[in-house]
Amino acid sequence: MSSNPIAGPAPQPVASTAAVPAPAPVPALETDQPDFTAVPERAKWRYKPRRAFWRSRLVRAITLITLLALCALAILALVREETGTEGFLVGLGLAVLPVPLLMAAFRWLDRVEPAPWKNLLFALAWGAFASTLVAILANSFAVEWISSATADPGSADTLGATAVAPVVEETAKGAAVLLLFLFRRRDFTGPVDGLVYAGFTATGFAFTENILYLGNAFGEDQEFGSAGLGSVTVGTFFVRVIMSPFAHPLFTSLTGLGFGFAAALPAVARARRTRLILLPLGGLLLAMGMHALWNGSASFHPLAFLAVYGMFMVPVFALLTWLAIWSRQKELRTISGELPAYATAGWLAHDEPLALSSMRARALARGFAARTYGKPAAQAVGEYEAFATTLAFLRHRARHGQAAPDFTAREQELLHHLWQRRQVASPALSHAARVTGRVWVPPQYLDYGGYNPYRG
């Protein structure tokens, strides 16, 4: 897609790791095109329109899918053996109900710079299959060992739920966040990413665990002669699905926050290597402690459970919700703070940075493009918004000493993608900025005897 540039001289693109100068210049003539000399060939592009989450390297994808599929077959077979076929189906039908709501909530938090769906689906599948398989095998082994060592099965179950399960389960879920932190580092840039990846992992874990609990509860009702969903099943559903669907996401979010804050560390920070270890480890320990407190209260007394729920779970959940929203607003402020440099250089219209820092304006821009030019234009605007957001964060990290050695190539590649889409995206975003009041527009004045203060 071709378009006309915005005229204006500007300095050259940045390559420094400490101080970031103004972005690359645009041509002075309407007929000129920018010189994208540092953009690599198409096959080596780092930033591409995210059209389908399954497009990845074939060998790694097949290996990963096969591993998760084997874990899925193993854990579902174990759960079905434990609950029976009828209990498994009932548990499956009830456990799936909160999953779309939790996924939508975490996806909403990640709207500023959405994570690739392949990463989110990996986290969900890891939590549902791999981590639950590890947890059920390790917990069963630990409880049997404690029972044989103490000759007290009752205390073994309590000790297993309070001391063993939190350590095993949070470690198994945290492994997914660690893998994304190590191998998808470009998509893991701050606390919001940590919250989202941890939330998807824990949602998958809670889904499989709820199948087990609800299936067993249904089996108990059948033993007591209930024809359908009896009191045990209804009570279990209320406690696990209605009252505390956020329990596992809450625990693991503490681990995700640890990795997220570690990802946001500046490259020049003192003791950065130590903090890279201590922050995730501290988050994991907090997750284990919160999980142990929750399980211990449920094992001790119903009133203790309600006290922990009201005094710890709800306040911590509210605090994490506030932190997630604050982090998202901080990301929007980063966009409004970094992109004006590119607008001054002529790469963006002056209205665009403020429009791109408003989720409502971005949605209005896509809607305007769809109504005016059709669905392909709306897709182009969405891609423009995504590339501009990535560009803002790339520049922000560079200004804080985290510039990659190939910063100039990355910057020019993103500018190249923006340039290809600006003919449709720029007018749509400027329109959205005015509609949402992101720019100051003077009121219309009538001419009273030729007087108009806004003329000239």
Short mmCIF file of C-alpha atoms in Angstrom, two decimals:
data_model
loop_
_atom_site.label_atom_id
_atom_site.label_comp_id
_atom_site.label_asym_id
_atom_site.label_seq_id
_atom_site.Cartn_x
_atom_site.Cartn_y
_atom_site.Cartn_z
CA MET A 1 0.00 0.00 0.00
CA SER A 2 1.53 3.32 -1.05
CA SER A 3 0.95 6.71 0.48
CA ASN A 4 2.25 10.25 0.59
CA PRO A 5 4.79 11.14 3.29
CA ILE A 6 4.52 14.01 5.69
CA ALA A 7 7.22 16.53 4.97
CA GLY A 8 9.74 17.62 7.53
CA PRO A 9 13.43 17.21 8.32
CA ALA A 10 14.57 15.08 11.23
CA PRO A 11 17.68 13.47 12.71
CA GLN A 12 18.80 9.94 11.91
CA PRO A 13 17.44 6.80 13.67
CA VAL A 14 18.72 5.74 17.04
CA ALA A 15 21.42 3.19 17.75
CA SER A 16 22.45 4.26 21.24
CA THR A 17 21.63 2.23 24.31
CA ALA A 18 21.42 5.14 26.73
CA ALA A 19 20.10 8.29 25.04
CA VAL A 20 17.70 7.87 22.13
CA PRO A 21 17.78 10.69 19.53
CA ALA A 22 14.86 11.62 17.34
CA PRO A 23 13.59 9.01 14.88
CA ALA A 24 14.52 8.56 11.23
CA PRO A 25 13.76 11.41 8.83
CA VAL A 26 11.08 11.48 6.17
CA PRO A 27 11.53 12.98 2.70
CA ALA A 28 10.97 16.68 2.10
CA LEU A 29 9.16 16.16 -1.20
CA GLU A 30 5.69 14.67 -1.57
CA THR A 31 6.91 12.37 -4.35
CA ASP A 32 9.88 10.94 -2.43
CA GLN A 33 9.90 7.67 -0.52
CA PRO A 34 11.80 6.99 2.72
CA ASP A 35 15.11 5.21 2.47
CA PHE A 36 14.66 2.00 4.47
CA THR A 37 18.27 0.92 4.14
CA ALA A 38 18.43 -1.01 7.41
CA VAL A 39 15.25 -3.05 6.88
CA PRO A 40 16.17 -6.73 6.42
CA GLU A 41 14.76 -8.85 3.64
CA ARG A 42 11.19 -10.07 4.08
CA ALA A 43 12.16 -13.58 5.16
CA LYS A 44 14.05 -12.12 8.16
CA TRP A 45 11.39 -9.68 9.37
CA ARG A 46 10.99 -9.73 13.15
CA TYR A 47 7.61 -8.01 13.17
CA LYS A 48 4.84 -9.39 11.01
CA PRO A 49 1.06 -8.94 10.94
CA ARG A 50 -0.35 -11.47 13.39
CA ARG A 51 -2.88 -13.19 11.18
CA ALA A 52 -2.83 -16.75 12.52
CA PHE A 53 -1.40 -17.99 15.80
CA TRP A 54 -0.47 -21.42 14.43
CA ARG A 55 2.17 -20.14 11.98
CA SER A 56 5.44 -21.06 13.63
CA ARG A 57 8.44 -23.24 13.00
CA LEU A 58 7.15 -26.66 12.11
CA VAL A 59 9.48 -28.94 14.04
CA ARG A 60 9.19 -27.09 17.36
CA ALA A 61 5.46 -26.75 16.95
CA ILE A 62 4.95 -30.46 16.26
CA THR A 63 7.19 -31.42 19.20
CA LEU A 64 5.40 -29.11 21.60
CA ILE A 65 1.92 -30.12 20.45
CA THR A 66 2.81 -33.80 20.68
CA LEU A 67 4.14 -33.37 24.24
CA LEU A 68 1.07 -31.48 25.39
CA ALA A 69 -1.23 -33.97 23.63
CA LEU A 70 0.41 -36.89 25.44
CA CYS A 71 0.05 -35.05 28.75
CA ALA A 72 -3.61 -34.36 27.92
CA LEU A 73 -4.32 -38.02 27.19
CA ALA A 74 -2.57 -39.13 30.38
CA ILE A 75 -4.22 -36.63 32.76
CA LEU A 76 -7.71 -37.02 31.28
CA ALA A 77 -7.39 -40.81 31.51
CA LEU A 78 -6.37 -40.51 35.17
CA VAL A 79 -9.26 -38.15 35.93
CA ARG A 80 -11.77 -40.39 34.14
CA GLU A 81 -10.48 -43.41 36.04
CA GLU A 82 -10.89 -41.48 39.31
CA THR A 83 -14.38 -40.08 38.61
CA GLY A 84 -15.92 -42.62 36.24
CA THR A 85 -17.17 -41.80 32.77
CA GLU A 86 -20.43 -40.18 33.88
CA GLY A 87 -18.74 -38.16 36.61
CA PHE A 88 -16.04 -37.10 34.16
CA LEU A 89 -18.60 -35.78 31.67
CA VAL A 90 -20.55 -33.94 34.37
CA GLY A 91 -17.36 -32.44 35.79
CA LEU A 92 -16.20 -31.45 32.30
CA GLY A 93 -19.48 -29.70 31.53
CA LEU A 94 -19.46 -27.74 34.79
CA ALA A 95 -15.72 -26.97 34.89
CA VAL A 96 -15.68 -25.37 31.45
CA LEU A 97 -18.17 -22.64 32.43
CA PRO A 98 -15.74 -20.13 34.05
CA VAL A 99 -12.96 -20.68 31.51
CA PRO A 100 -14.20 -18.29 28.77
CA LEU A 101 -14.88 -15.57 31.35
CA LEU A 102 -11.41 -15.83 32.88
CA MET A 103 -9.76 -15.90 29.45
CA ALA A 104 -11.74 -12.81 28.38
CA ALA A 105 -10.76 -10.97 31.57
CA PHE A 106 -7.04 -11.61 31.11
CA ARG A 107 -7.26 -10.84 27.40
CA TRP A 108 -8.91 -7.52 28.26
CA LEU A 109 -5.94 -6.61 30.45
CA ASP A 110 -3.65 -7.32 27.51
CA ARG A 111 -5.40 -5.18 24.91
CA VAL A 112 -2.69 -2.50 24.68
CA GLU A 113 -0.03 -4.82 23.24
CA PRO A 114 -1.78 -8.20 22.90
CA ALA A 115 0.34 -11.28 23.36
CA PRO A 116 0.33 -13.76 20.46
CA TRP A 117 -2.41 -16.33 20.76
CA LYS A 118 0.09 -19.14 20.33
CA ASN A 119 1.76 -18.07 23.59
CA LEU A 120 -1.57 -17.84 25.42
CA LEU A 121 -2.76 -21.21 24.15
CA PHE A 122 0.54 -22.77 25.16
CA ALA A 123 0.10 -21.36 28.68
CA LEU A 124 -3.50 -22.60 28.85
CA ALA A 125 -2.61 -26.09 27.59
CA TRP A 126 0.42 -26.34 29.87
CA GLY A 127 -1.71 -25.47 32.87
CA ALA A 128 -4.53 -27.83 31.91
CA PHE A 129 -2.43 -30.86 31.00
CA ALA A 130 1.29 -30.75 31.80
CA SER A 131 1.16 -29.04 35.20
CA THR A 132 -1.87 -31.01 36.38
CA LEU A 133 -0.21 -34.28 35.37
CA VAL A 134 2.92 -33.38 37.33
CA ALA A 135 0.83 -32.21 40.29
CA ILE A 136 -1.44 -35.26 40.53
CA LEU A 137 1.48 -37.70 40.29
CA ALA A 138 3.71 -35.80 42.73
CA ASN A 139 0.91 -35.12 45.22
CA SER A 140 -0.22 -38.76 45.19
CA PHE A 141 3.32 -40.00 45.72
CA ALA A 142 3.93 -37.52 48.56
CA VAL A 143 0.69 -38.37 50.37
CA GLU A 144 1.36 -42.11 50.11
CA TRP A 145 4.89 -41.65 51.40
CA ILE A 146 3.74 -39.49 54.34
CA SER A 147 0.93 -41.94 55.11
CA SER A 148 3.29 -44.91 55.18
CA ALA A 149 5.85 -43.01 57.27
CA THR A 150 3.37 -41.74 59.87
CA ALA A 151 0.74 -44.52 59.69
CA ASP A 152 -1.90 -41.75 59.80
CA PRO A 153 -3.71 -41.33 56.46
CA GLY A 154 -5.82 -38.43 57.78
CA SER A 155 -2.89 -36.27 58.76
CA ALA A 156 -1.11 -37.27 55.55
CA ASP A 157 -3.96 -35.83 53.46
CA THR A 158 -3.99 -32.61 55.49
CA LEU A 159 -0.21 -32.23 55.34
CA GLY A 160 -0.20 -33.01 51.64
CA ALA A 161 -2.86 -30.40 50.88
CA THR A 162 -1.25 -27.74 53.07
CA ALA A 163 2.49 -28.23 52.58
CA VAL A 164 3.08 -30.39 49.49
CA ALA A 165 0.38 -29.37 47.03
CA PRO A 166 1.15 -25.60 47.05
CA VAL A 167 4.84 -26.21 46.37
CA VAL A 168 4.27 -28.78 43.62
CA GLU A 169 1.37 -27.02 41.89
CA GLU A 170 2.83 -23.52 41.90
CA THR A 171 6.16 -24.83 40.65
CA ALA A 172 4.45 -26.77 37.85
CA LYS A 173 2.37 -23.75 36.81
CA GLY A 174 5.31 -21.37 37.14
CA ALA A 175 7.27 -23.53 34.69
CA ALA A 176 5.04 -22.28 31.86
CA VAL A 177 5.75 -18.66 32.78
CA LEU A 178 9.47 -19.44 32.98
CA LEU A 179 9.47 -21.05 29.52
CA LEU A 180 7.72 -18.04 28.00
CA PHE A 181 10.13 -15.72 29.80
CA LEU A 182 13.12 -17.59 28.37
CA PHE A 183 11.96 -18.44 24.85
CA ARG A 184 9.39 -15.71 24.07
CA ARG A 185 11.30 -12.82 25.58
CA ARG A 186 10.22 -10.36 22.89
CA ASP A 187 6.59 -10.93 23.93
CA PHE A 188 7.37 -10.72 27.65
CA THR A 189 8.11 -7.10 28.49
CA GLY A 190 6.46 -6.23 31.81
CA PRO A 191 4.06 -6.99 34.67
CA VAL A 192 0.97 -7.12 32.45
CA ASP A 193 2.50 -9.89 30.33
CA GLY A 194 3.41 -11.80 33.48
CA LEU A 195 -0.13 -11.49 34.84
CA VAL A 196 -1.69 -12.61 31.57
CA TYR A 197 0.56 -15.62 31.00
CA ALA A 198 0.21 -16.72 34.62
CA GLY A 199 -3.56 -16.19 34.47
CA PHE A 200 -3.98 -18.35 31.38
CA THR A 201 -1.79 -21.08 32.88
CA ALA A 202 -3.72 -21.11 36.15
CA THR A 203 -7.06 -21.03 34.32
CA GLY A 204 -6.10 -24.23 32.52
CA PHE A 205 -4.95 -25.83 35.76
CA ALA A 206 -8.16 -24.91 37.58
CA PHE A 207 -10.21 -26.30 34.69
CA THR A 208 -8.72 -29.79 34.94
CA GLU A 209 -8.71 -29.75 38.73
CA ASN A 210 -12.38 -28.75 38.78
CA ILE A 211 -13.23 -31.71 36.54
CA LEU A 212 -11.71 -33.98 39.19
CA TYR A 213 -13.43 -32.33 42.15
CA LEU A 214 -16.83 -31.96 40.49
CA GLY A 215 -16.69 -35.47 39.06
CA ASN A 216 -15.92 -36.95 42.49
CA ALA A 217 -18.69 -34.84 44.05
CA PHE A 218 -21.15 -36.18 41.47
CA GLY A 219 -20.03 -39.73 42.27
CA GLU A 220 -20.72 -39.12 45.98
CA ASP A 221 -24.22 -37.89 45.15
CA GLN A 222 -24.83 -41.01 43.10
CA GLU A 223 -23.77 -43.18 46.04
CA PHE A 224 -26.34 -41.39 48.21
CA GLY A 225 -29.05 -42.08 45.62
CA SER A 226 -29.37 -38.66 43.99
CA ALA A 227 -30.91 -38.82 40.54
CA GLY A 228 -29.13 -35.71 39.20
CA LEU A 229 -26.91 -33.00 40.62
CA GLY A 230 -27.10 -33.49 44.37
CA SER A 231 -26.13 -31.28 47.25
CA VAL A 232 -22.46 -32.30 47.19
CA THR A 233 -22.07 -31.42 43.52
CA VAL A 234 -23.96 -28.13 43.92
CA GLY A 235 -21.90 -27.19 46.99
CA THR A 236 -18.62 -28.02 45.25
CA PHE A 237 -19.68 -26.04 42.20
CA PHE A 238 -20.58 -23.03 44.35
CA VAL A 239 -17.30 -23.03 46.27
CA ARG A 240 -14.94 -23.71 43.33
CA VAL A 241 -16.68 -22.09 40.35
CA ILE A 242 -18.92 -19.35 41.77
CA MET A 243 -17.14 -18.30 44.96
CA SER A 244 -13.47 -18.71 44.05
CA PRO A 245 -12.87 -19.11 40.30
CA PHE A 246 -9.96 -16.69 40.64
CA ALA A 247 -8.13 -18.67 43.34
CA HIS A 248 -5.56 -20.42 41.15
CA PRO A 249 -5.10 -17.40 38.83
CA LEU A 250 -4.57 -15.27 41.94
CA PHE A 251 -1.82 -17.53 43.30
CA THR A 252 0.05 -17.90 40.02
CA SER A 253 -0.32 -14.20 39.19
CA LEU A 254 2.16 -13.52 41.99
CA THR A 255 4.70 -15.66 40.13
CA GLY A 256 3.83 -13.91 36.89
CA LEU A 257 4.34 -10.51 38.48
CA GLY A 258 7.79 -11.57 39.67
CA PHE A 259 8.78 -12.49 36.11
CA GLY A 260 7.08 -9.36 34.76
CA PHE A 261 9.01 -7.00 37.03
CA ALA A 262 12.20 -8.88 36.15
CA ALA A 263 11.45 -8.40 32.44
CA ALA A 264 11.05 -4.65 32.97
CA LEU A 265 14.45 -4.22 34.64
CA PRO A 266 16.72 -1.77 32.80
CA ALA A 267 19.82 -3.31 31.32
CA VAL A 268 22.08 -0.90 33.20
CA ALA A 269 20.50 -1.44 36.64
CA ARG A 270 22.82 -2.41 39.45
CA ALA A 271 22.65 -6.03 40.54
CA ARG A 272 20.36 -6.73 37.58
CA ARG A 273 21.41 -10.36 37.38
CA THR A 274 20.58 -10.87 41.06
CA ARG A 275 17.19 -9.23 40.66
CA LEU A 276 16.43 -11.41 37.63
CA ILE A 277 16.61 -14.37 39.99
CA LEU A 278 15.19 -12.88 43.18
CA LEU A 279 12.07 -11.26 41.70
CA PRO A 280 10.64 -14.44 40.08
CA LEU A 281 11.71 -16.53 43.07
CA GLY A 282 10.04 -14.09 45.47
CA GLY A 283 6.85 -14.16 43.41
CA LEU A 284 6.88 -17.96 43.43
CA LEU A 285 7.35 -18.10 47.20
CA LEU A 286 4.46 -15.66 47.70
CA ALA A 287 2.29 -17.80 45.44
CA MET A 288 3.15 -20.91 47.45
CA GLY A 289 2.45 -19.12 50.73
CA MET A 290 -0.93 -17.80 49.59
CA HIS A 291 -1.85 -21.22 48.21
CA ALA A 292 -0.84 -22.94 51.46
CA LEU A 293 -2.88 -20.47 53.50
CA TRP A 294 -5.91 -21.10 51.31
CA ASN A 295 -5.63 -24.90 51.43
CA GLY A 296 -4.85 -24.90 55.15
CA SER A 297 -7.91 -22.81 55.98
CA ALA A 298 -10.14 -25.18 54.00
CA SER A 299 -8.67 -28.18 55.85
CA PHE A 300 -8.83 -26.61 59.30
CA HIS A 301 -12.39 -25.27 59.73
CA PRO A 302 -15.17 -23.74 57.56
CA LEU A 303 -15.03 -20.52 59.58
CA ALA A 304 -11.27 -20.30 59.05
CA PHE A 305 -11.88 -20.72 55.32
CA LEU A 306 -14.36 -17.82 55.30
CA ALA A 307 -12.01 -15.67 57.38
CA VAL A 308 -9.09 -16.24 55.00
CA TYR A 309 -11.39 -15.65 52.05
CA GLY A 310 -12.59 -12.31 53.38
CA MET A 311 -9.41 -11.04 55.03
CA PHE A 312 -6.79 -12.19 52.53
CA MET A 313 -8.15 -13.49 49.24
CA VAL A 314 -10.54 -10.65 48.42
CA PRO A 315 -8.12 -7.83 49.37
CA VAL A 316 -5.22 -9.44 47.49
CA PHE A 317 -7.47 -9.99 44.47
CA ALA A 318 -8.55 -6.33 44.59
CA LEU A 319 -4.91 -5.21 44.91
CA LEU A 320 -3.81 -7.30 41.93
CA THR A 321 -6.73 -6.03 39.88
CA TRP A 322 -5.74 -2.45 40.66
CA LEU A 323 -2.11 -3.23 39.83
CA ALA A 324 -3.09 -4.80 36.51
CA ILE A 325 -5.21 -1.80 35.50
CA TRP A 326 -2.50 0.62 36.65
CA SER A 327 0.09 -1.27 34.60
CA ARG A 328 -2.15 -1.11 31.54
CA GLN A 329 -2.61 2.63 31.96
CA LYS A 330 1.15 2.98 32.32
CA GLU A 331 1.56 1.20 28.98
CA LEU A 332 -0.84 3.69 27.39
CA ARG A 333 1.12 6.56 28.91
CA THR A 334 4.28 5.08 27.41
CA ILE A 335 2.67 5.22 23.97
CA SER A 336 1.60 8.85 24.40
CA GLY A 337 5.07 9.72 25.67
CA GLU A 338 7.22 7.98 23.04
CA LEU A 339 5.34 8.39 19.76
CA PRO A 340 5.30 12.24 19.61
CA ALA A 341 8.99 12.07 18.60
CA TYR A 342 7.96 10.19 15.47
CA ALA A 343 5.10 12.62 14.87
CA THR A 344 7.56 15.53 15.08
CA ALA A 345 9.79 13.77 12.55
CA GLY A 346 6.83 13.35 10.22
CA TRP A 347 6.25 9.61 10.46
CA LEU A 348 2.90 10.05 12.24
CA ALA A 349 0.24 12.71 12.13
CA HIS A 350 0.27 14.89 15.23
CA ASP A 351 -3.12 13.54 16.34
CA GLU A 352 -2.05 9.90 16.21
CA PRO A 353 -0.01 9.49 19.44
CA LEU A 354 -2.95 10.54 21.63
CA ALA A 355 -5.38 8.41 19.63
CA LEU A 356 -3.08 5.39 19.91
CA SER A 357 -2.91 5.89 23.70
CA SER A 358 -6.69 5.49 24.03
CA MET A 359 -8.30 2.07 23.67
CA ARG A 360 -11.62 3.71 22.76
CA ALA A 361 -10.02 5.82 20.04
CA ARG A 362 -8.24 2.79 18.59
CA ALA A 363 -11.51 0.87 18.39
CA LEU A 364 -13.25 3.87 16.79
CA ALA A 365 -10.47 4.12 14.20
CA ARG A 366 -10.92 0.49 13.20
CA GLY A 367 -14.68 0.96 13.02
CA PHE A 368 -14.33 4.12 10.90
CA ALA A 369 -11.99 2.33 8.48
CA ALA A 370 -14.36 -0.65 8.24
CA ARG A 371 -17.37 1.56 7.48
CA THR A 372 -15.50 3.72 5.00
CA TYR A 373 -13.22 1.30 3.16
CA GLY A 374 -14.25 -2.18 4.27
CA LYS A 375 -12.87 -4.99 6.39
CA PRO A 376 -9.34 -5.05 4.84
CA ALA A 377 -8.91 -1.40 5.81
CA ALA A 378 -9.96 -2.14 9.40
CA GLN A 379 -7.39 -4.96 9.48
CA ALA A 380 -4.73 -2.56 8.17
CA VAL A 381 -5.60 -0.04 10.91
CA GLY A 382 -5.39 -2.78 13.56
CA GLU A 383 -1.97 -3.82 12.28
CA TYR A 384 -0.88 -0.17 12.22
CA GLU A 385 -1.93 0.21 15.85
CA ALA A 386 -0.04 -2.95 16.83
CA PHE A 387 3.15 -1.89 15.04
CA ALA A 388 2.98 1.64 16.48
CA THR A 389 2.56 0.20 19.98
CA THR A 390 5.56 -2.09 19.50
CA LEU A 391 7.57 0.87 18.20
CA ALA A 392 6.71 2.92 21.30
CA PHE A 393 7.82 0.14 23.65
CA LEU A 394 10.95 -0.49 21.59
CA ARG A 395 11.95 3.16 21.92
CA HIS A 396 11.01 3.21 25.60
CA ARG A 397 13.26 0.25 26.36
CA ALA A 398 16.08 1.85 24.38
CA ARG A 399 15.80 5.08 26.36
CA HIS A 400 16.09 3.04 29.56
CA GLY A 401 19.24 1.25 28.50
CA GLN A 402 17.64 -1.89 27.05
CA ALA A 403 18.26 -1.26 23.34
CA ALA A 404 19.10 -4.39 21.37
CA PRO A 405 22.20 -4.34 19.13
CA ASP A 406 19.91 -4.36 16.08
CA PHE A 407 17.74 -1.50 17.36
CA THR A 408 18.09 0.53 14.15
CA ALA A 409 16.99 -2.39 11.99
CA ARG A 410 14.01 -3.07 14.26
CA GLU A 411 13.01 0.59 14.29
CA GLN A 412 13.20 0.94 10.53
CA GLU A 413 11.31 -2.31 9.98
CA LEU A 414 8.46 -1.07 12.17
CA LEU A 415 8.49 2.33 10.45
CA HIS A 416 8.37 0.52 7.11
CA HIS A 417 5.26 -1.39 8.20
CA LEU A 418 3.65 1.83 9.41
CA TRP A 419 4.45 3.58 6.16
CA GLN A 420 2.75 0.86 4.13
CA ARG A 421 -0.50 1.28 6.07
CA ARG A 422 -0.57 4.99 6.83
CA GLN A 423 -2.74 5.98 3.86
CA VAL A 424 -5.74 4.33 5.51
CA ALA A 425 -4.69 4.30 9.18
CA SER A 426 -3.61 7.92 9.61
CA PRO A 427 -6.96 9.53 8.61
CA ALA A 428 -8.87 6.94 10.67
CA LEU A 429 -6.81 7.65 13.79
CA SER A 430 -7.01 11.41 13.31
CA HIS A 431 -10.79 11.10 13.00
CA ALA A 432 -10.93 8.96 16.17
CA ALA A 433 -8.77 11.47 18.05
CA ARG A 434 -11.23 14.24 17.31
CA VAL A 435 -14.31 12.16 18.07
CA THR A 436 -12.94 11.15 21.48
CA GLY A 437 -11.68 14.62 22.33
CA ARG A 438 -8.04 13.57 22.31
CA VAL A 439 -7.22 16.80 20.47
CA TRP A 440 -8.52 20.31 21.12
CA VAL A 441 -10.88 21.49 18.40
CA PRO A 442 -12.18 25.09 18.62
CA PRO A 443 -15.96 25.54 18.60
CA GLN A 444 -17.64 26.72 15.46
CA TYR A 445 -18.28 30.47 15.53
CA LEU A 446 -20.81 32.33 13.44
CA ASP A 447 -19.69 35.45 11.64
CA TYR A 448 -21.21 38.44 13.42
CA GLY A 449 -20.63 41.29 11.02
CA GLY A 450 -17.50 39.66 9.71
CA TYR A 451 -16.03 39.03 13.19
CA ASN A 452 -14.64 35.56 13.82
CA PRO A 453 -11.85 35.15 16.42
CA TYR A 454 -10.79 31.81 14.90
CA ARG A 455 -10.31 33.13 11.38
CA GLY A 456 -6.81 33.80 10.15
#
